[in-house]
PDB file of C-alpha atoms in Angstrom:
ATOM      1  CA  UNK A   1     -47.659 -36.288  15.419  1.00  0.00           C
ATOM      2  CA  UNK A   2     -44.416 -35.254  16.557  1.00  0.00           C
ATOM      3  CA  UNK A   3     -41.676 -37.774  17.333  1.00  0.00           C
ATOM      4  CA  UNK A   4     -39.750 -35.759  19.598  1.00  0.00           C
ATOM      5  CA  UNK A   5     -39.251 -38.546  22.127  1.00  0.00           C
ATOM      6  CA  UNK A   6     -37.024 -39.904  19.724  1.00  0.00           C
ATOM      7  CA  UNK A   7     -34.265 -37.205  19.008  1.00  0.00           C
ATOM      8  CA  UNK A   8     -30.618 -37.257  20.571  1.00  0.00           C
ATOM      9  CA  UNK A   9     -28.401 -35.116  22.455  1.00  0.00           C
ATOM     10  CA  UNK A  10     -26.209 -35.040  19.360  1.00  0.00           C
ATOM     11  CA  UNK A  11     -28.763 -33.587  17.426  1.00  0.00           C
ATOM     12  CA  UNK A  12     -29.892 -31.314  20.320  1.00  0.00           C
ATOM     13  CA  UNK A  13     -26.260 -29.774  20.885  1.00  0.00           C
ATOM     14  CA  UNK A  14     -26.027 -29.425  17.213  1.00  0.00           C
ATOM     15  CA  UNK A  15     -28.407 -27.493  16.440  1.00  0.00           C
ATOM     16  CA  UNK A  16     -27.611 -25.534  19.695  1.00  0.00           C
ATOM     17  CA  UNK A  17     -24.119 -24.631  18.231  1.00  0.00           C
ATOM     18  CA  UNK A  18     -25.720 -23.624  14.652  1.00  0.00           C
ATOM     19  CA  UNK A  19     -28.127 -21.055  16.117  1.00  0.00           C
ATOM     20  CA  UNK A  20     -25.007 -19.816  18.846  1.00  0.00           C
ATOM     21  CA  UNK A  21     -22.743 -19.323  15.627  1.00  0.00           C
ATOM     22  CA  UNK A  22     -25.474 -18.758  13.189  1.00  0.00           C
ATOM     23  CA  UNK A  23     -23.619 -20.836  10.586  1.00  0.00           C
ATOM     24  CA  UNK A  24     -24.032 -24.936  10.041  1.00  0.00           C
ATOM     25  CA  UNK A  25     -19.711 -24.514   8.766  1.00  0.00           C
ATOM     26  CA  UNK A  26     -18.785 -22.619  11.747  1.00  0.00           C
ATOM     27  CA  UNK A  27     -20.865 -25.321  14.056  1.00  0.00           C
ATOM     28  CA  UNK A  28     -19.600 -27.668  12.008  1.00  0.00           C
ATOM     29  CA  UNK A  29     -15.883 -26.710  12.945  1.00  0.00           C
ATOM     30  CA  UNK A  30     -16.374 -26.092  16.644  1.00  0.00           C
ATOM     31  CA  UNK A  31     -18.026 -29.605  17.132  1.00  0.00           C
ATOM     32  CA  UNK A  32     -15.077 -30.986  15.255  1.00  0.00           C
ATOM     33  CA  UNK A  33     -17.297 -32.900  12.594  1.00  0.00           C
ATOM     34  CA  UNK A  34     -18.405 -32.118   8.872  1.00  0.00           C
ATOM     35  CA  UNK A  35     -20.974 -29.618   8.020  1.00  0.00           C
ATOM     36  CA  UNK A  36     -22.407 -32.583   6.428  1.00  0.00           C
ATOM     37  CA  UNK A  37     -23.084 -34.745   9.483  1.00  0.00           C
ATOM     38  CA  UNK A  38     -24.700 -31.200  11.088  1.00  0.00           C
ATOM     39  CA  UNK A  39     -26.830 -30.582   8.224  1.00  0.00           C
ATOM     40  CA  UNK A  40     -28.390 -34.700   8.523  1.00  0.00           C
ATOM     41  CA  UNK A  41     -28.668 -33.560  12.612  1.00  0.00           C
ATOM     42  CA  UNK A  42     -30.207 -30.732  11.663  1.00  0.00           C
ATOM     43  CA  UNK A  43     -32.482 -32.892   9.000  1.00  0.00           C
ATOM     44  CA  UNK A  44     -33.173 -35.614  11.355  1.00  0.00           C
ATOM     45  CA  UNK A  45     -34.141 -33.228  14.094  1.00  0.00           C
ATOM     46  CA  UNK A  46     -36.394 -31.125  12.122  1.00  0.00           C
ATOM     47  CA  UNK A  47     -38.182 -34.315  10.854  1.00  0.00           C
ATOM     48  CA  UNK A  48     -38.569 -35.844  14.904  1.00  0.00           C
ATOM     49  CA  UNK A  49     -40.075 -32.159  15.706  1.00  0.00           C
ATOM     50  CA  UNK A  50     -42.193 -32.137  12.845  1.00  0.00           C
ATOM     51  CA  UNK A  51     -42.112 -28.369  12.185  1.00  0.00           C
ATOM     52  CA  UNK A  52     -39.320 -25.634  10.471  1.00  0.00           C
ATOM     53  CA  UNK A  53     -36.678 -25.098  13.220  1.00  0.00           C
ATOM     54  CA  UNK A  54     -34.559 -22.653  11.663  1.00  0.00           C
ATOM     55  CA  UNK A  55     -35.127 -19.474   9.306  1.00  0.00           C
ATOM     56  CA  UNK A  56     -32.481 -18.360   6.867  1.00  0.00           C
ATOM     57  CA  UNK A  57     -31.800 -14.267   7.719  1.00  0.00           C
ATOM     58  CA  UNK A  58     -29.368 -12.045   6.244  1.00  0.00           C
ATOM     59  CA  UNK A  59     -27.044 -12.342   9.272  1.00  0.00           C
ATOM     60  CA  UNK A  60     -27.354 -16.247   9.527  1.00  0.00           C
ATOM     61  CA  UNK A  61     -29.380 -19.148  10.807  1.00  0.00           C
ATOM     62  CA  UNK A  62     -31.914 -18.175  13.350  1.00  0.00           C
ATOM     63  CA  UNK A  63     -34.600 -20.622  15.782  1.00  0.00           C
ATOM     64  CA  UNK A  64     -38.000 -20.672  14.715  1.00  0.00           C
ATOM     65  CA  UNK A  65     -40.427 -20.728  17.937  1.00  0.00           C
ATOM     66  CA  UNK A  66     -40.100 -24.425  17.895  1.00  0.00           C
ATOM     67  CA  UNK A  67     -36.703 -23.998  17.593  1.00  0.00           C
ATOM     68  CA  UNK A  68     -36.554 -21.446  20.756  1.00  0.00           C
ATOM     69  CA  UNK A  69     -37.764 -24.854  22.566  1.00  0.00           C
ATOM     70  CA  UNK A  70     -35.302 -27.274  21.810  1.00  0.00           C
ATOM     71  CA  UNK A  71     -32.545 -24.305  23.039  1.00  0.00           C
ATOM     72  CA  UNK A  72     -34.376 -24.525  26.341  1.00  0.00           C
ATOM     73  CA  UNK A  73     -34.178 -28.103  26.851  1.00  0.00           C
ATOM     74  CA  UNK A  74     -30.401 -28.079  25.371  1.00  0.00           C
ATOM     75  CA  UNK A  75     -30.529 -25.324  28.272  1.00  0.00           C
ATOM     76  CA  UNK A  76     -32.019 -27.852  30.883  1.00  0.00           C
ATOM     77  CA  UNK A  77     -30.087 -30.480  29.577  1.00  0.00           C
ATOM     78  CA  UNK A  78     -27.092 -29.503  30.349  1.00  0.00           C
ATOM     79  CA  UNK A  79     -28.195 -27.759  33.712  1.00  0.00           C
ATOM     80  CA  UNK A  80     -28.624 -31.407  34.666  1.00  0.00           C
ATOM     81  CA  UNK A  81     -25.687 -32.958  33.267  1.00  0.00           C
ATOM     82  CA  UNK A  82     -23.584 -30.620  35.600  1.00  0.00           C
ATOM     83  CA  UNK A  83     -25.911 -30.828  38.554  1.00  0.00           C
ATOM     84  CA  UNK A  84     -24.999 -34.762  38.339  1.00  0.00           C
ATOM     85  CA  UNK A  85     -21.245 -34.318  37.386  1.00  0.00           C
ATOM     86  CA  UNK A  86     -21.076 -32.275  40.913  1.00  0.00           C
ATOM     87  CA  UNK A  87     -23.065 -34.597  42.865  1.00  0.00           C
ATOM     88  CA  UNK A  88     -20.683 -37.399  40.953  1.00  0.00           C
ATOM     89  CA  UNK A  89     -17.450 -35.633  42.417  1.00  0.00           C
ATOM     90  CA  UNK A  90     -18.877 -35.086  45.340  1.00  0.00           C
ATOM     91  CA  UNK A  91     -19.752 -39.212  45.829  1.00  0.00           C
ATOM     92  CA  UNK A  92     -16.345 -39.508  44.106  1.00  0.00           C
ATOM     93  CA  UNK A  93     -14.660 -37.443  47.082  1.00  0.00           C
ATOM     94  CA  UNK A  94     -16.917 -38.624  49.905  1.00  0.00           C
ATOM     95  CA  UNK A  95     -18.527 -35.758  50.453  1.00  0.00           C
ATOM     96  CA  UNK A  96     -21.717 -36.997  49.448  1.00  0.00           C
ATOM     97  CA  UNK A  97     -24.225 -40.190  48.723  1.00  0.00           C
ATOM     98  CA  UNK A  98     -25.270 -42.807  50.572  1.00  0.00           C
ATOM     99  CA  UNK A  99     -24.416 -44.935  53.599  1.00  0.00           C
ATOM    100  CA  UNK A 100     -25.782 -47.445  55.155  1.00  0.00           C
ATOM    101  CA  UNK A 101     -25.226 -48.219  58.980  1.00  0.00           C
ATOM    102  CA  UNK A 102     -26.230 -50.783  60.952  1.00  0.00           C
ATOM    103  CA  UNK A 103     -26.266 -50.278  65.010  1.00  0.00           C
ATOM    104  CA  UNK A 104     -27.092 -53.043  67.214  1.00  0.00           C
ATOM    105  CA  UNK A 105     -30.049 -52.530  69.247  1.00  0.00           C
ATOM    106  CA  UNK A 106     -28.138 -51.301  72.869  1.00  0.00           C
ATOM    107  CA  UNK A 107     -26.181 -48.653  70.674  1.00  0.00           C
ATOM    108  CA  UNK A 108     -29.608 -47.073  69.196  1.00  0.00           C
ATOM    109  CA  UNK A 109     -29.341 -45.098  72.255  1.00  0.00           C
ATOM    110  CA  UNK A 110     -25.487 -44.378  71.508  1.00  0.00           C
ATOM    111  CA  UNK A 111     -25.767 -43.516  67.841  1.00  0.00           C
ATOM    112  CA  UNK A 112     -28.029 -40.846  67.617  1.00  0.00           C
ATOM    113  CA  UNK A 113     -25.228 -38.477  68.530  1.00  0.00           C
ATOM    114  CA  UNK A 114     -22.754 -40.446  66.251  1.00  0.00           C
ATOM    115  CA  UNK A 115     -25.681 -39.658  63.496  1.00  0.00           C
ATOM    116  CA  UNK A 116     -26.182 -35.702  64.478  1.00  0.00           C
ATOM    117  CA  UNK A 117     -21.919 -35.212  64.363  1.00  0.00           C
ATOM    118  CA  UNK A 118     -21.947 -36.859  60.775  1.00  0.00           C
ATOM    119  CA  UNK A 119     -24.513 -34.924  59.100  1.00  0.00           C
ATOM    120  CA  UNK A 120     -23.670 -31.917  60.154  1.00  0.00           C
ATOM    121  CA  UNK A 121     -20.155 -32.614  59.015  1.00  0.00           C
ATOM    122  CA  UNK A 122     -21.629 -34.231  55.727  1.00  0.00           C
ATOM    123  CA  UNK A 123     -24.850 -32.409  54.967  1.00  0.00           C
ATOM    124  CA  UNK A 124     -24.875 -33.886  51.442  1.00  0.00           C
ATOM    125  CA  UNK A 125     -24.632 -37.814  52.715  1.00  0.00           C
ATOM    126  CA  UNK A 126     -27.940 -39.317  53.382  1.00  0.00           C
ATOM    127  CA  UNK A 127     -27.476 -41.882  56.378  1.00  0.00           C
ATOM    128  CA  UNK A 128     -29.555 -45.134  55.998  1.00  0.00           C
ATOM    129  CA  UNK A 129     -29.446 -46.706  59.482  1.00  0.00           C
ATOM    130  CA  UNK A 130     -30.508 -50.551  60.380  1.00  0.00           C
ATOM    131  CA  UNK A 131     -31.193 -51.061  64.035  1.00  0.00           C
ATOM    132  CA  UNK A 132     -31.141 -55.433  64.801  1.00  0.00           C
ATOM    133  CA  UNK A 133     -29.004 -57.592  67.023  1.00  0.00           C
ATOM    134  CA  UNK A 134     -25.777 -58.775  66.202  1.00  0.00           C
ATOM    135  CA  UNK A 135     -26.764 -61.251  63.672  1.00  0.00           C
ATOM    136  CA  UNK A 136     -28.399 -58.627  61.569  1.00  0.00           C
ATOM    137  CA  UNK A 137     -25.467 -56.299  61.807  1.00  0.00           C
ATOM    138  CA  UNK A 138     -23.532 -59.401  60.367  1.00  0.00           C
ATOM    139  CA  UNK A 139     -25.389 -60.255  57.438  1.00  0.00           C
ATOM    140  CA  UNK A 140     -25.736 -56.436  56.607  1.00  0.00           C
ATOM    141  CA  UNK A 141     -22.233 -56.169  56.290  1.00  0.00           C
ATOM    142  CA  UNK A 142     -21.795 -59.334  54.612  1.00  0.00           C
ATOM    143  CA  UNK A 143     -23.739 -58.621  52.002  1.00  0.00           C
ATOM    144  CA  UNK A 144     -22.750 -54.765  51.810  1.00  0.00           C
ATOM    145  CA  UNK A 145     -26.184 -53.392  52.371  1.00  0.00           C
ATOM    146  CA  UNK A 146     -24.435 -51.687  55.291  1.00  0.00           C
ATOM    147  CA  UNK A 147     -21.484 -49.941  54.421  1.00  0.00           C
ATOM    148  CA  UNK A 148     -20.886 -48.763  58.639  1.00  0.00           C
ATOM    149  CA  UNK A 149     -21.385 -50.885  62.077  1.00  0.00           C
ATOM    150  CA  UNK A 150     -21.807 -49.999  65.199  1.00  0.00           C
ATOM    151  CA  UNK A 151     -21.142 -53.312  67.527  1.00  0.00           C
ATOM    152  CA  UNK A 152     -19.729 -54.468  70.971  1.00  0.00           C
ATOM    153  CA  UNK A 153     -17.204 -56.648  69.130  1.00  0.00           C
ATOM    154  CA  UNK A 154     -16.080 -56.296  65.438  1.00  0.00           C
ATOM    155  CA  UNK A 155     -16.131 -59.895  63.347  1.00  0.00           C
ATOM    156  CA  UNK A 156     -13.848 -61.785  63.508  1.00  0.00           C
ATOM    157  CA  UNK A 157     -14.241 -63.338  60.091  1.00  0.00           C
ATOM    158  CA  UNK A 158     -15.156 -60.346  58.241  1.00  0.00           C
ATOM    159  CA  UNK A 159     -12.415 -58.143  56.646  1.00  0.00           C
ATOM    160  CA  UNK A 160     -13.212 -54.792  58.200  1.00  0.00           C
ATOM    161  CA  UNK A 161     -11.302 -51.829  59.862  1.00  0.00           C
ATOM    162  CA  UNK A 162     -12.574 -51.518  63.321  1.00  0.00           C
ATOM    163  CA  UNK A 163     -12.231 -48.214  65.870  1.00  0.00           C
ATOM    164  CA  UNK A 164     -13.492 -47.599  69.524  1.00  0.00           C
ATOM    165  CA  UNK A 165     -16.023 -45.073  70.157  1.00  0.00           C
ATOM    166  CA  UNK A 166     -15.930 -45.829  73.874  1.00  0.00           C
ATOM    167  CA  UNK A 167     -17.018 -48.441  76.592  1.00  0.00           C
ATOM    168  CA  UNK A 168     -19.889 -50.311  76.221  1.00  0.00           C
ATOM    169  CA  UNK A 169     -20.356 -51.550  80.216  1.00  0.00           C
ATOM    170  CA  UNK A 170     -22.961 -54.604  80.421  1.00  0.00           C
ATOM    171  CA  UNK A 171     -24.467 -54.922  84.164  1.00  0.00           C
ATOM    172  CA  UNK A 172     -26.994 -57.230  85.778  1.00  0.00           C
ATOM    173  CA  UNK A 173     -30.521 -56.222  86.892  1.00  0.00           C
ATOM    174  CA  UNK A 174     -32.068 -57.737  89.489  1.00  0.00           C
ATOM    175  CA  UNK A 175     -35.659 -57.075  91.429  1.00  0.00           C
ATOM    176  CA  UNK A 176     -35.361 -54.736  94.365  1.00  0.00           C
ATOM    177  CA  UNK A 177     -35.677 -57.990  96.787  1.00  0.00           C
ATOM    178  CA  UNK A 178     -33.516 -60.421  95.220  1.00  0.00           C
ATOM    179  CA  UNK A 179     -30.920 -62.513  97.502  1.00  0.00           C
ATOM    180  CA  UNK A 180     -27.992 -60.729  95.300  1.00  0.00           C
ATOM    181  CA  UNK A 181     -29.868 -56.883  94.854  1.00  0.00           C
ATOM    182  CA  UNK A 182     -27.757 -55.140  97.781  1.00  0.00           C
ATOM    183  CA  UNK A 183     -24.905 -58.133  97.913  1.00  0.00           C
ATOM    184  CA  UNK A 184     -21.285 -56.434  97.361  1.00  0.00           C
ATOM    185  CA  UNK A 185     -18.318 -58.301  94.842  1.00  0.00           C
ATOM    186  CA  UNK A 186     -20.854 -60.601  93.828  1.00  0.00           C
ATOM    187  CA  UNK A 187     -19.180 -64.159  92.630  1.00  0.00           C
ATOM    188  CA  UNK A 188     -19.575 -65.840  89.179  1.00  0.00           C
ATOM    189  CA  UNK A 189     -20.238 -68.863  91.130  1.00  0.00           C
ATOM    190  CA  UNK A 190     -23.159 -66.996  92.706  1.00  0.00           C
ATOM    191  CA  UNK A 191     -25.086 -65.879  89.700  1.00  0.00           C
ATOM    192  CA  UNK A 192     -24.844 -69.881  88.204  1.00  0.00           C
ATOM    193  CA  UNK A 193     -27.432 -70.410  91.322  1.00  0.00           C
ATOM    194  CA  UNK A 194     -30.144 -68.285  89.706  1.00  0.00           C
ATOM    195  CA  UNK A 195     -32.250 -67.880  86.936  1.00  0.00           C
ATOM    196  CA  UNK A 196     -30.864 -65.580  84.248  1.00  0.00           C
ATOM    197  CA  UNK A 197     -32.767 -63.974  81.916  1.00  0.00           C
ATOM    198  CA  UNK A 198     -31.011 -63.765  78.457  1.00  0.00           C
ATOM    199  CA  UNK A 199     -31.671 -61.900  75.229  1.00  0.00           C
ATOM    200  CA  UNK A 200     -33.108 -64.104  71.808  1.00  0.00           C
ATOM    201  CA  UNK A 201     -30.423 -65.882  69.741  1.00  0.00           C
ATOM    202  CA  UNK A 202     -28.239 -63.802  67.735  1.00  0.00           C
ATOM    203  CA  UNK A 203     -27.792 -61.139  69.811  1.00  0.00           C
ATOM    204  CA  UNK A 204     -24.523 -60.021  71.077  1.00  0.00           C
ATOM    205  CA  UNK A 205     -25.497 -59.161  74.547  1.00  0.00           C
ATOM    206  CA  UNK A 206     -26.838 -63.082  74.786  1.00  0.00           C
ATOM    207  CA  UNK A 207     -23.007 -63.830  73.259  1.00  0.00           C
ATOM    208  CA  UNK A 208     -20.959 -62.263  75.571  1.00  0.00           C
ATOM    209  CA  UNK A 209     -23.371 -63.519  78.781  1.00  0.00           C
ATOM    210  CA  UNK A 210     -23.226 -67.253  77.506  1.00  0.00           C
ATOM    211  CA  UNK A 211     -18.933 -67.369  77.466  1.00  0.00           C
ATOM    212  CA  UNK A 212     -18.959 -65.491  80.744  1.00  0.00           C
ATOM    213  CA  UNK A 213     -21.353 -68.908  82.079  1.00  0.00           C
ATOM    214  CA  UNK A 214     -19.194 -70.789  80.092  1.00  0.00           C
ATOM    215  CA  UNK A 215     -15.871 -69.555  82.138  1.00  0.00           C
ATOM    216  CA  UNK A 216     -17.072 -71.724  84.517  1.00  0.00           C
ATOM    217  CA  UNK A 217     -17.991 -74.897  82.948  1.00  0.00           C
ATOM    218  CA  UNK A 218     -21.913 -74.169  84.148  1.00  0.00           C
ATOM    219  CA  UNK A 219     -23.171 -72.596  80.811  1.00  0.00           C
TER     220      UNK A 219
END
């Protein structure tokens, strides 16, 4: 039974360079190592495959048809190794990987656009977007699961670097017959009289509705 689950890259990319070069010295010299330690790789490999890998001809070493497969996965191998060392400088440079952003729940209607400028500017970056209230956009960056915010107000106690994508208006709706649906420059002192509908705790909106009440000592 073959215990090819259990050979090395070391031993792989030796006996690569022996059959390039056709020589265990001259592999030997370009990997910088003694043609003893290639000849044990070669050993130990041959033993894992379980089979002759290499064949003696008068113009040097050449791959048996077991060999011919451990050159193609030496070939995939290292097809891999640089498909991850680009996608590595590419994370590396910012121009790819992934980011998590977290949008409070009146800005889902805001980011979408935010979201269709970025990946077409960053096709290789895979977005990861959290839609909550406020509190949920907290803890997400507190505990780095989101990496991005988009928020009425950036924290105060969080260590972040904060930019303004534009206004974020917040009105009152009322029922087409309401005493205050047509009134004009409407009074804070008015709206205290009435029943106001606020959203569930946590949420920014709710926030930034409870200090205006509060203004006036009736929150």
């Amino acid at each position: 039974m073959s215990l090819i689950r259990d050979l090395t890259f070391k031993q792989i990319r030796a006996y690569e360079a022996v059959v390039r070069t056709a020589s265990i010295t001259r592999a030997a010299e370009e990997l910088c190592v003694t043609p003893p330690a290639i000849s044990s790789q070669i050993k130990t490999l041959k033993h894992l495959v379980g089979t002759e890998i290499l064949t003696r001809e008068q113009d040097g070493l050449k791959p048996t048809q077991a060999g011919l497969e451990i050159l193609a996965l030496h070939e995939r191998i290292m097809s891999a190794i640089n498909t991850s060392a680009q996608k590595l400088d590419a994370i590396k440079s910012g121009k790819a990987g992934d980011v998590g952003i977290a949008v409070v729940s009146t800005g889902k209607y805001y980011a979408p656009h935010i979201f269709s400028a970025f990946m077409a500017a960053y096709p290789d970056i895979k977005l990861r977007p959290m839609i909550g209230n406020r509190r949920m956009v907290l803890s997400a960056l507190e505990n780095r699961s989101a990496d991005l915010a988009i928020m009425g107000r950036p924290p105060a106690r969080l260590d972040v670097e904060a930019t303004t994508l534009g206004d974020h208006p917040n009105i009152l709706i009322a029922a087409p017959d309401h005493p205050l649906a047509h009134a004009k420059n409407i009074k804070p002192e008015q709206l205290l009289k009435h029943t106001l509908l606020l959203r569930e705790m946590g949420s920014g909106t709710r926030m930034l509705a409870r200090r205006f009440m509060d203004r006036f000592g009736e929150g």
